[in-house]
PDB file of C-alpha atoms and ligand atoms in Angstrom:
ATOM      1  CA  MET A  59      20.810  87.522  51.777  1.00  0.00           C
ATOM      2  CA  PHE A  60      23.205  87.211  48.883  1.00  0.00           C
ATOM      3  CA  ARG A  61      21.607  88.212  45.427  1.00  0.00           C
ATOM      4  CA  GLU A  62      23.085  88.633  42.469  1.00  0.00           C
ATOM      5  CA  GLY A  63      25.546  91.759  42.104  1.00  0.00           C
ATOM      6  CA  ASP A  64      26.366  91.633  45.676  1.00  0.00           C
ATOM      7  CA  TRP A  65      29.889  91.605  46.457  1.00  0.00           C
ATOM      8  CA  VAL A  66      30.775  88.878  48.792  1.00  0.00           C
ATOM      9  CA  LEU A  67      33.978  87.864  50.724  1.00  0.00           C
ATOM     10  CA  ILE A  68      35.057  84.379  50.088  1.00  0.00           C
ATOM     11  CA  VAL A  69      37.505  82.915  52.445  1.00  0.00           C
ATOM     12  CA  HIS A  70      39.140  80.047  51.718  1.00  0.00           C
ATOM     13  CA  GLY A  71      41.556  78.666  54.436  1.00  0.00           C
ATOM     14  CA  GLU A  72      44.022  81.386  54.530  1.00  0.00           C
ATOM     15  CA  ARG A  73      43.090  82.792  51.163  1.00  0.00           C
ATOM     16  CA  LYS A  74      40.631  85.628  50.744  1.00  0.00           C
ATOM     17  CA  PHE A  75      38.558  86.833  47.289  1.00  0.00           C
ATOM     18  CA  LEU A  76      36.207  89.720  47.095  1.00  0.00           C
ATOM     19  CA  ARG A  77      34.079  89.210  44.148  1.00  0.00           C
ATOM     20  CA  ARG A  78      30.547  90.281  42.571  1.00  0.00           C
ATOM     21  CA  ILE A  79      28.213  87.604  42.541  1.00  0.00           C
ATOM     22  CA  ASP A  80      27.253  86.927  38.856  1.00  0.00           C
ATOM     23  CA  PRO A  81      25.293  83.106  38.426  1.00  0.00           C
ATOM     24  CA  LYS A  82      27.600  82.507  35.647  1.00  0.00           C
ATOM     25  CA  ASP A  83      31.009  82.787  37.218  1.00  0.00           C
ATOM     26  CA  SER A  84      32.901  80.429  39.372  1.00  0.00           C
ATOM     27  CA  ILE A  85      36.139  80.343  41.590  1.00  0.00           C
ATOM     28  CA  ASN A  86      38.558  77.430  41.805  1.00  0.00           C
ATOM     29  CA  VAL A  87      40.706  77.368  44.758  1.00  0.00           C
ATOM     30  CA  ARG A  88      43.104  73.955  44.848  1.00  0.00           C
ATOM     31  CA  LYS A  89      40.331  71.165  43.983  1.00  0.00           C
ATOM     32  CA  ASP A  90      37.689  73.163  45.545  1.00  0.00           C
ATOM     33  CA  VAL A  91      35.119  74.953  43.266  1.00  0.00           C
ATOM     34  CA  LEU A  92      32.458  77.496  44.356  1.00  0.00           C
ATOM     35  CA  ARG A  93      29.776  78.256  41.902  1.00  0.00           C
ATOM     36  CA  PHE A  94      28.050  81.723  42.377  1.00  0.00           C
ATOM     37  CA  ARG A  95      24.894  80.411  41.693  1.00  0.00           C
ATOM     38  CA  ASP A  96      25.014  78.528  45.064  1.00  0.00           C
ATOM     39  CA  VAL A  97      25.722  81.805  46.621  1.00  0.00           C
ATOM     40  CA  ILE A  98      22.477  83.338  45.877  1.00  0.00           C
ATOM     41  CA  GLY A  99      20.324  83.428  48.756  1.00  0.00           C
ATOM     42  CA  LYS A 100      23.023  82.172  51.501  1.00  0.00           C
ATOM     43  CA  GLU A 101      23.811  84.794  54.172  1.00  0.00           C
ATOM     44  CA  GLY A 102      27.081  86.397  55.558  1.00  0.00           C
ATOM     45  CA  GLY A 103      28.640  83.382  57.657  1.00  0.00           C
ATOM     46  CA  ASP A 104      27.271  80.636  55.632  1.00  0.00           C
ATOM     47  CA  ARG A 105      29.379  77.745  54.307  1.00  0.00           C
ATOM     48  CA  VAL A 106      29.526  76.313  50.637  1.00  0.00           C
ATOM     49  CA  GLY A 107      31.752  73.220  50.689  1.00  0.00           C
ATOM     50  CA  ASN A 108      35.315  74.755  52.045  1.00  0.00           C
ATOM     51  CA  PHE A 109      34.494  78.153  51.312  1.00  0.00           C
ATOM     52  CA  TYR A 110      32.860  80.533  53.937  1.00  0.00           C
ATOM     53  CA  LEU A 111      30.997  83.695  52.779  1.00  0.00           C
ATOM     54  CA  PHE A 112      30.824  86.750  54.653  1.00  0.00           C
ATOM     55  CA  LYS A 113      29.732  90.508  53.681  1.00  0.00           C
ATOM     56  CA  PRO A 114      32.692  92.422  53.274  1.00  0.00           C
ATOM     57  CA  THR A 115      33.858  94.833  55.801  1.00  0.00           C
ATOM     58  CA  LEU A 116      35.192  98.273  54.873  1.00  0.00           C
ATOM     59  CA  GLU A 117      38.819  96.903  55.568  1.00  0.00           C
ATOM     60  CA  ASP A 118      37.950  93.869  53.192  1.00  0.00           C
ATOM     61  CA  ILE A 119      36.918  96.312  50.510  1.00  0.00           C
ATOM     62  CA  ILE A 120      39.993  98.131  50.303  1.00  0.00           C
ATOM     63  CA  LEU A 121      42.365  95.127  50.865  1.00  0.00           C
ATOM     64  CA  TYR A 122      40.935  92.706  48.269  1.00  0.00           C
ATOM     65  CA  GLY A 123      38.441  95.080  46.164  1.00  0.00           C
ATOM     66  CA  PHE A 124      40.630  98.306  45.486  1.00  0.00           C
ATOM     67  CA  LYS A 125      42.596  98.762  42.300  1.00  0.00           C
ATOM     68  CA  ARG A 126      45.839 100.329  43.559  1.00  0.00           C
ATOM     69  CA  GLU A 127      47.977 102.289  41.245  1.00  0.00           C
ATOM     70  CA  THR A 128      49.716 104.113  44.296  1.00  0.00           C
ATOM     71  CA  GLN A 129      50.734 103.316  47.517  1.00  0.00           C
ATOM     72  CA  ILE A 130      47.823 103.259  49.964  1.00  0.00           C
ATOM     73  CA  VAL A 131      46.950 104.205  53.537  1.00  0.00           C
ATOM     74  CA  TYR A 132      46.366 100.688  55.159  1.00  0.00           C
ATOM     75  CA  PRO A 133      43.493 100.385  57.257  1.00  0.00           C
ATOM     76  CA  LYS A 134      45.179 100.148  60.135  1.00  0.00           C
ATOM     77  CA  ASP A 135      46.629 103.830  59.763  1.00  0.00           C
ATOM     78  CA  SER A 136      43.573 104.829  57.731  1.00  0.00           C
ATOM     79  CA  PHE A 137      40.838 103.949  60.488  1.00  0.00           C
ATOM     80  CA  TYR A 138      42.943 105.374  63.410  1.00  0.00           C
ATOM     81  CA  ILE A 139      43.586 108.827  61.528  1.00  0.00           C
ATOM     82  CA  ALA A 140      40.136 109.470  60.363  1.00  0.00           C
ATOM     83  CA  LEU A 141      38.653 109.357  63.923  1.00  0.00           C
ATOM     84  CA  LYS A 142      41.724 111.082  65.448  1.00  0.00           C
ATOM     85  CA  ILE A 143      41.438 114.308  63.327  1.00  0.00           C
ATOM     86  CA  GLY A 144      37.693 114.026  63.631  1.00  0.00           C
ATOM     87  CA  ALA A 145      36.101 113.403  60.202  1.00  0.00           C
ATOM     88  CA  VAL A 146      32.627 112.627  61.228  1.00  0.00           C
ATOM     89  CA  ARG A 147      29.508 113.106  60.219  1.00  0.00           C
ATOM     90  CA  GLY A 148      28.661 117.302  59.961  1.00  0.00           C
ATOM     91  CA  LYS A 149      32.911 117.729  59.161  1.00  0.00           C
ATOM     92  CA  ARG A 150      34.277 119.208  56.324  1.00  0.00           C
ATOM     93  CA  VAL A 151      37.320 117.457  55.454  1.00  0.00           C
ATOM     94  CA  LEU A 152      40.231 118.492  52.927  1.00  0.00           C
ATOM     95  CA  GLU A 153      42.441 115.369  51.605  1.00  0.00           C
ATOM     96  CA  PHE A 154      45.131 115.744  49.203  1.00  0.00           C
ATOM     97  CA  GLY A 155      46.355 113.656  47.197  1.00  0.00           C
ATOM     98  CA  THR A 156      43.556 111.268  46.720  1.00  0.00           C
ATOM     99  CA  GLY A 157      45.957 108.892  45.091  1.00  0.00           C
ATOM    100  CA  SER A 158      43.687 105.376  44.430  1.00  0.00           C
ATOM    101  CA  GLY A 159      41.120 106.593  47.111  1.00  0.00           C
ATOM    102  CA  ALA A 160      41.701 104.230  49.984  1.00  0.00           C
ATOM    103  CA  MET A 161      41.892 106.982  52.781  1.00  0.00           C
ATOM    104  CA  CYS A 162      39.119 108.846  50.846  1.00  0.00           C
ATOM    105  CA  ALA A 163      36.889 105.739  51.465  1.00  0.00           C
ATOM    106  CA  VAL A 164      37.594 105.872  55.292  1.00  0.00           C
ATOM    107  CA  LEU A 165      36.869 109.556  55.502  1.00  0.00           C
ATOM    108  CA  ALA A 166      33.562 109.452  53.865  1.00  0.00           C
ATOM    109  CA  SER A 167      32.495 106.146  55.559  1.00  0.00           C
ATOM    110  CA  ALA A 168      33.039 108.145  58.629  1.00  0.00           C
ATOM    111  CA  GLY A 169      30.162 110.029  57.580  1.00  0.00           C
ATOM    112  CA  SER A 170      32.236 113.393  56.995  1.00  0.00           C
ATOM    113  CA  GLU A 171      32.084 115.549  53.896  1.00  0.00           C
ATOM    114  CA  VAL A 172      35.080 115.033  51.810  1.00  0.00           C
ATOM    115  CA  HIS A 173      36.885 117.551  49.116  1.00  0.00           C
ATOM    116  CA  THR A 174      39.847 115.621  47.902  1.00  0.00           C
ATOM    117  CA  PHE A 175      42.218 116.927  45.353  1.00  0.00           C
ATOM    118  CA  GLU A 176      44.263 114.712  42.874  1.00  0.00           C
ATOM    119  CA  ILE A 177      46.913 116.520  40.296  1.00  0.00           C
ATOM    120  CA  ARG A 178      47.092 113.130  38.018  1.00  0.00           C
ATOM    121  CA  GLU A 179      44.175 112.397  35.447  1.00  0.00           C
ATOM    122  CA  ARG A 180      44.701 108.699  36.042  1.00  0.00           C
ATOM    123  CA  PHE A 181      44.056 108.481  39.977  1.00  0.00           C
ATOM    124  CA  PHE A 182      41.521 110.963  40.140  1.00  0.00           C
ATOM    125  CA  LYS A 183      39.493 108.878  37.701  1.00  0.00           C
ATOM    126  CA  LEU A 184      40.710 105.796  39.645  1.00  0.00           C
ATOM    127  CA  ALA A 185      39.840 106.655  43.120  1.00  0.00           C
ATOM    128  CA  LYS A 186      36.367 107.999  41.905  1.00  0.00           C
ATOM    129  CA  LYS A 187      35.752 104.407  40.473  1.00  0.00           C
ATOM    130  CA  ASN A 188      37.092 102.644  43.340  1.00  0.00           C
ATOM    131  CA  LEU A 189      34.729 104.219  45.329  1.00  0.00           C
ATOM    132  CA  GLU A 190      31.625 104.253  43.094  1.00  0.00           C
ATOM    133  CA  ARG A 191      32.069 100.367  42.868  1.00  0.00           C
ATOM    134  CA  PHE A 192      31.447  99.917  46.450  1.00  0.00           C
ATOM    135  CA  GLY A 193      28.656 102.632  46.794  1.00  0.00           C
ATOM    136  CA  LEU A 194      30.997 104.719  48.995  1.00  0.00           C
ATOM    137  CA  GLU A 195      31.087 107.890  47.274  1.00  0.00           C
ATOM    138  CA  GLY A 196      28.628 109.438  49.738  1.00  0.00           C
ATOM    139  CA  GLU A 197      29.696 112.939  50.157  1.00  0.00           C
ATOM    140  CA  VAL A 198      32.968 112.954  48.548  1.00  0.00           C
ATOM    141  CA  HIS A 199      33.794 115.966  46.270  1.00  0.00           C
ATOM    142  CA  PHE A 200      36.656 115.194  43.648  1.00  0.00           C
ATOM    143  CA  TYR A 201      38.764 117.567  42.270  1.00  0.00           C
ATOM    144  CA  ARG A 202      41.129 116.702  39.528  1.00  0.00           C
ATOM    145  CA  GLU A 203      43.479 119.999  40.418  1.00  0.00           C
ATOM    146  CA  ASP A 204      46.981 120.593  41.774  1.00  0.00           C
ATOM    147  CA  PHE A 205      46.032 121.702  45.294  1.00  0.00           C
ATOM    148  CA  ALA A 206      48.908 124.678  45.097  1.00  0.00           C
ATOM    149  CA  THR A 207      46.522 126.316  42.506  1.00  0.00           C
ATOM    150  CA  ALA A 208      43.125 125.127  44.124  1.00  0.00           C
ATOM    151  CA  GLU A 209      40.971 127.829  44.939  1.00  0.00           C
ATOM    152  CA  VAL A 210      39.945 126.979  48.933  1.00  0.00           C
ATOM    153  CA  LYS A 211      38.708 129.381  51.086  1.00  0.00           C
ATOM    154  CA  VAL A 212      40.191 130.539  54.079  1.00  0.00           C
ATOM    155  CA  GLU A 213      38.967 128.685  56.944  1.00  0.00           C
ATOM    156  CA  GLU A 214      36.838 126.267  55.168  1.00  0.00           C
ATOM    157  CA  PHE A 215      37.906 123.151  56.553  1.00  0.00           C
ATOM    158  CA  ASP A 216      37.442 121.421  59.941  1.00  0.00           C
ATOM    159  CA  CYS A 217      40.024 119.186  59.516  1.00  0.00           C
ATOM    160  CA  ALA A 218      42.570 117.918  57.017  1.00  0.00           C
ATOM    161  CA  PHE A 219      44.568 114.763  55.570  1.00  0.00           C
ATOM    162  CA  VAL A 220      47.991 115.524  53.404  1.00  0.00           C
ATOM    163  CA  ASP A 221      49.593 112.413  51.533  1.00  0.00           C
ATOM    164  CA  VAL A 222      51.866 114.051  48.986  1.00  0.00           C
ATOM    165  CA  ARG A 223      55.329 113.043  48.318  1.00  0.00           C
ATOM    166  CA  ASP A 224      56.645 116.739  49.578  1.00  0.00           C
ATOM    167  CA  PRO A 225      53.988 118.230  51.600  1.00  0.00           C
ATOM    168  CA  LEU A 226      56.338 121.219  53.121  1.00  0.00           C
ATOM    169  CA  PRO A 227      55.038 123.712  50.095  1.00  0.00           C
ATOM    170  CA  TYR A 228      51.394 123.892  51.341  1.00  0.00           C
ATOM    171  CA  LEU A 229      51.818 124.293  54.505  1.00  0.00           C
ATOM    172  CA  GLU A 230      50.641 127.611  55.123  1.00  0.00           C
ATOM    173  CA  LYS A 231      47.843 126.810  52.577  1.00  0.00           C
ATOM    174  CA  VAL A 232      46.847 124.074  54.391  1.00  0.00           C
ATOM    175  CA  TYR A 233      46.982 126.161  57.686  1.00  0.00           C
ATOM    176  CA  ALA A 234      44.892 128.732  56.130  1.00  0.00           C
ATOM    177  CA  CYS A 235      42.152 126.546  54.856  1.00  0.00           C
ATOM    178  CA  LEU A 236      41.420 124.892  58.202  1.00  0.00           C
ATOM    179  CA  LYS A 237      39.384 126.672  60.652  1.00  0.00           C
ATOM    180  CA  LYS A 238      41.485 127.977  63.792  1.00  0.00           C
ATOM    181  CA  GLY A 239      42.607 124.968  66.161  1.00  0.00           C
ATOM    182  CA  SER A 240      41.922 122.177  63.875  1.00  0.00           C
ATOM    183  CA  PRO A 241      43.722 118.906  63.420  1.00  0.00           C
ATOM    184  CA  VAL A 242      45.592 117.817  60.347  1.00  0.00           C
ATOM    185  CA  CYS A 243      47.301 114.704  59.836  1.00  0.00           C
ATOM    186  CA  PHE A 244      50.497 114.529  57.309  1.00  0.00           C
ATOM    187  CA  LEU A 245      51.525 110.774  56.384  1.00  0.00           C
ATOM    188  CA  LEU A 246      55.336 110.854  55.933  1.00  0.00           C
ATOM    189  CA  PRO A 247      57.484 107.585  55.327  1.00  0.00           C
ATOM    190  CA  THR A 248      60.599 108.846  56.171  1.00  0.00           C
ATOM    191  CA  THR A 249      62.035 110.073  59.831  1.00  0.00           C
ATOM    192  CA  ASN A 250      64.038 112.773  57.619  1.00  0.00           C
ATOM    193  CA  GLN A 251      60.833 114.168  56.224  1.00  0.00           C
ATOM    194  CA  VAL A 252      59.014 114.091  59.894  1.00  0.00           C
ATOM    195  CA  ALA A 253      62.068 116.270  61.078  1.00  0.00           C
ATOM    196  CA  SER A 254      62.133 118.798  57.880  1.00  0.00           C
ATOM    197  CA  LEU A 255      57.963 119.273  58.660  1.00  0.00           C
ATOM    198  CA  LEU A 256      58.626 119.371  62.249  1.00  0.00           C
ATOM    199  CA  ALA A 257      61.063 122.615  61.721  1.00  0.00           C
ATOM    200  CA  SER A 258      58.624 124.151  58.823  1.00  0.00           C
ATOM    201  CA  ALA A 259      55.362 123.740  60.930  1.00  0.00           C
ATOM    202  CA  ARG A 260      56.207 125.018  64.155  1.00  0.00           C
ATOM    203  CA  GLY A 261      55.257 128.420  64.354  1.00  0.00           C
ATOM    204  CA  LEU A 262      51.725 127.717  62.333  1.00  0.00           C
ATOM    205  CA  PHE A 263      50.659 124.735  64.123  1.00  0.00           C
ATOM    206  CA  GLY A 264      50.931 124.366  67.994  1.00  0.00           C
ATOM    207  CA  ASP A 265      50.551 120.660  69.155  1.00  0.00           C
ATOM    208  CA  PHE A 266      52.143 117.909  67.556  1.00  0.00           C
ATOM    209  CA  GLU A 267      52.184 114.180  67.650  1.00  0.00           C
ATOM    210  CA  VAL A 268      54.413 111.881  65.589  1.00  0.00           C
ATOM    211  CA  LYS A 269      53.485 108.674  65.316  1.00  0.00           C
ATOM    212  CA  GLU A 270      53.939 105.191  63.990  1.00  0.00           C
ATOM    213  CA  ILE A 271      51.243 102.338  64.546  1.00  0.00           C
ATOM    214  CA  LEU A 272      52.025  98.668  64.346  1.00  0.00           C
ATOM    215  CA  VAL A 273      50.220  96.083  64.374  1.00  0.00           C
ATOM    216  CA  ARG A 274      51.011  92.530  65.940  1.00  0.00           C
ATOM    217  CA  GLU A 275      49.030  89.892  64.227  1.00  0.00           C
ATOM    218  CA  TYR A 276      48.534  86.409  66.247  1.00  0.00           C
ATOM    219  CA  ASN A 277      48.174  82.852  65.132  1.00  0.00           C
TER     220      ASN A 277
HETATM  221  N1  SAM B 200      46.082 108.391  50.362  1.00  0.00           N
HETATM  222  C1  SAM B 200      45.971 107.593  48.918  1.00  0.00           C
HETATM  223  C2  SAM B 200      45.291 106.777  49.358  1.00  0.00           C
HETATM  224  O1  SAM B 200      45.285 105.868  50.614  1.00  0.00           O
HETATM  225  O2  SAM B 200      45.015 105.805  48.409  1.00  0.00           O
HETATM  226  C3  SAM B 200      47.214 107.632  48.291  1.00  0.00           C
HETATM  227  C4  SAM B 200      47.898 108.939  47.867  1.00  0.00           C
HETATM  228  S1  SAM B 200      49.455 108.653  46.695  1.00  0.00           S
HETATM  229  C5  SAM B 200      50.191 107.936  47.683  1.00  0.00           C
HETATM  230  C6  SAM B 200      49.531 110.429  46.587  1.00  0.00           C
HETATM  231  C7  SAM B 200      48.853 110.934  45.458  1.00  0.00           C
HETATM  232  O3  SAM B 200      49.116 112.631  45.493  1.00  0.00           O
HETATM  233  C8  SAM B 200      49.280 110.776  44.266  1.00  0.00           C
HETATM  234  O4  SAM B 200      48.066 110.201  43.430  1.00  0.00           O
HETATM  235  C9  SAM B 200      49.537 112.358  43.275  1.00  0.00           C
HETATM  236  O5  SAM B 200      49.224 112.453  42.232  1.00  0.00           O
HETATM  237  C10 SAM B 200      48.919 113.029  44.124  1.00  0.00           C
HETATM  238  N2  SAM B 200      49.759 114.238  44.667  1.00  0.00           N
HETATM  239  C11 SAM B 200      51.116 114.761  44.681  1.00  0.00           C
HETATM  240  N3  SAM B 200      51.138 115.979  44.405  1.00  0.00           N
HETATM  241  C12 SAM B 200      49.919 116.559  44.662  1.00  0.00           C
HETATM  242  C13 SAM B 200      49.134 117.786  44.737  1.00  0.00           C
HETATM  243  N4  SAM B 200      49.928 119.015  44.700  1.00  0.00           N
HETATM  244  N5  SAM B 200      47.813 118.293  44.212  1.00  0.00           N
HETATM  245  C14 SAM B 200      47.226 117.301  44.332  1.00  0.00           C
HETATM  246  N6  SAM B 200      47.637 115.463  44.430  1.00  0.00           N
HETATM  247  C15 SAM B 200      48.927 115.496  44.533  1.00  0.00           C
END
């Protein structure tokens, strides 16, 4: 049942909103009004007038609840990456940069212990706040640090995820702090960057995959 202070996903036709339930609040869509006091006591899947109410999923939280001030990793990619690198319970994951925390939230929700580095104070605070607002901070250790100078131990991590503009300067450091044979994912927006990364990473890493994930929506 929804209670005051809970998050609710509100669906009205094609539009979706993620809101915290405050009995004094309401939402207007076209000519329809949803008073939040009428949401209290309802369950996920219930309907009030033309509004459907749902408990938000992790994807809803990232897409409609997180404040974004950086490019983020979208759930279509992040869900796949988290399982692909094996970021599950009992694993220690290295991430940099944290950005808005969208990827970090997925790594944490998969149950792993995340050590995430963000060079900029503003994004460090934003990511922390985004995860804390939705109770997703679990096993996350946030560092306001440049990964280049961060103190990490040799073979400390079980896997890694890297999302910075130019990952090339960090390849050897990433390799050194990963346990031998562990997976790492680099997110790169252009094929030129992929080519440069592959050229530099050969000799360090032993098995490569380059992928782009396309999702086709049907009406
Ligand atoms: N993956 C994040 C998400 O899903 O929200 C978005 C990451 S954003 C595209 C890239 C971030 O890397 C920026 O916030 C930037 O400040 C940070 N960054 C760049 N170089 C860094 C470094 N050397 N160490 C730590 N963070 C760095």
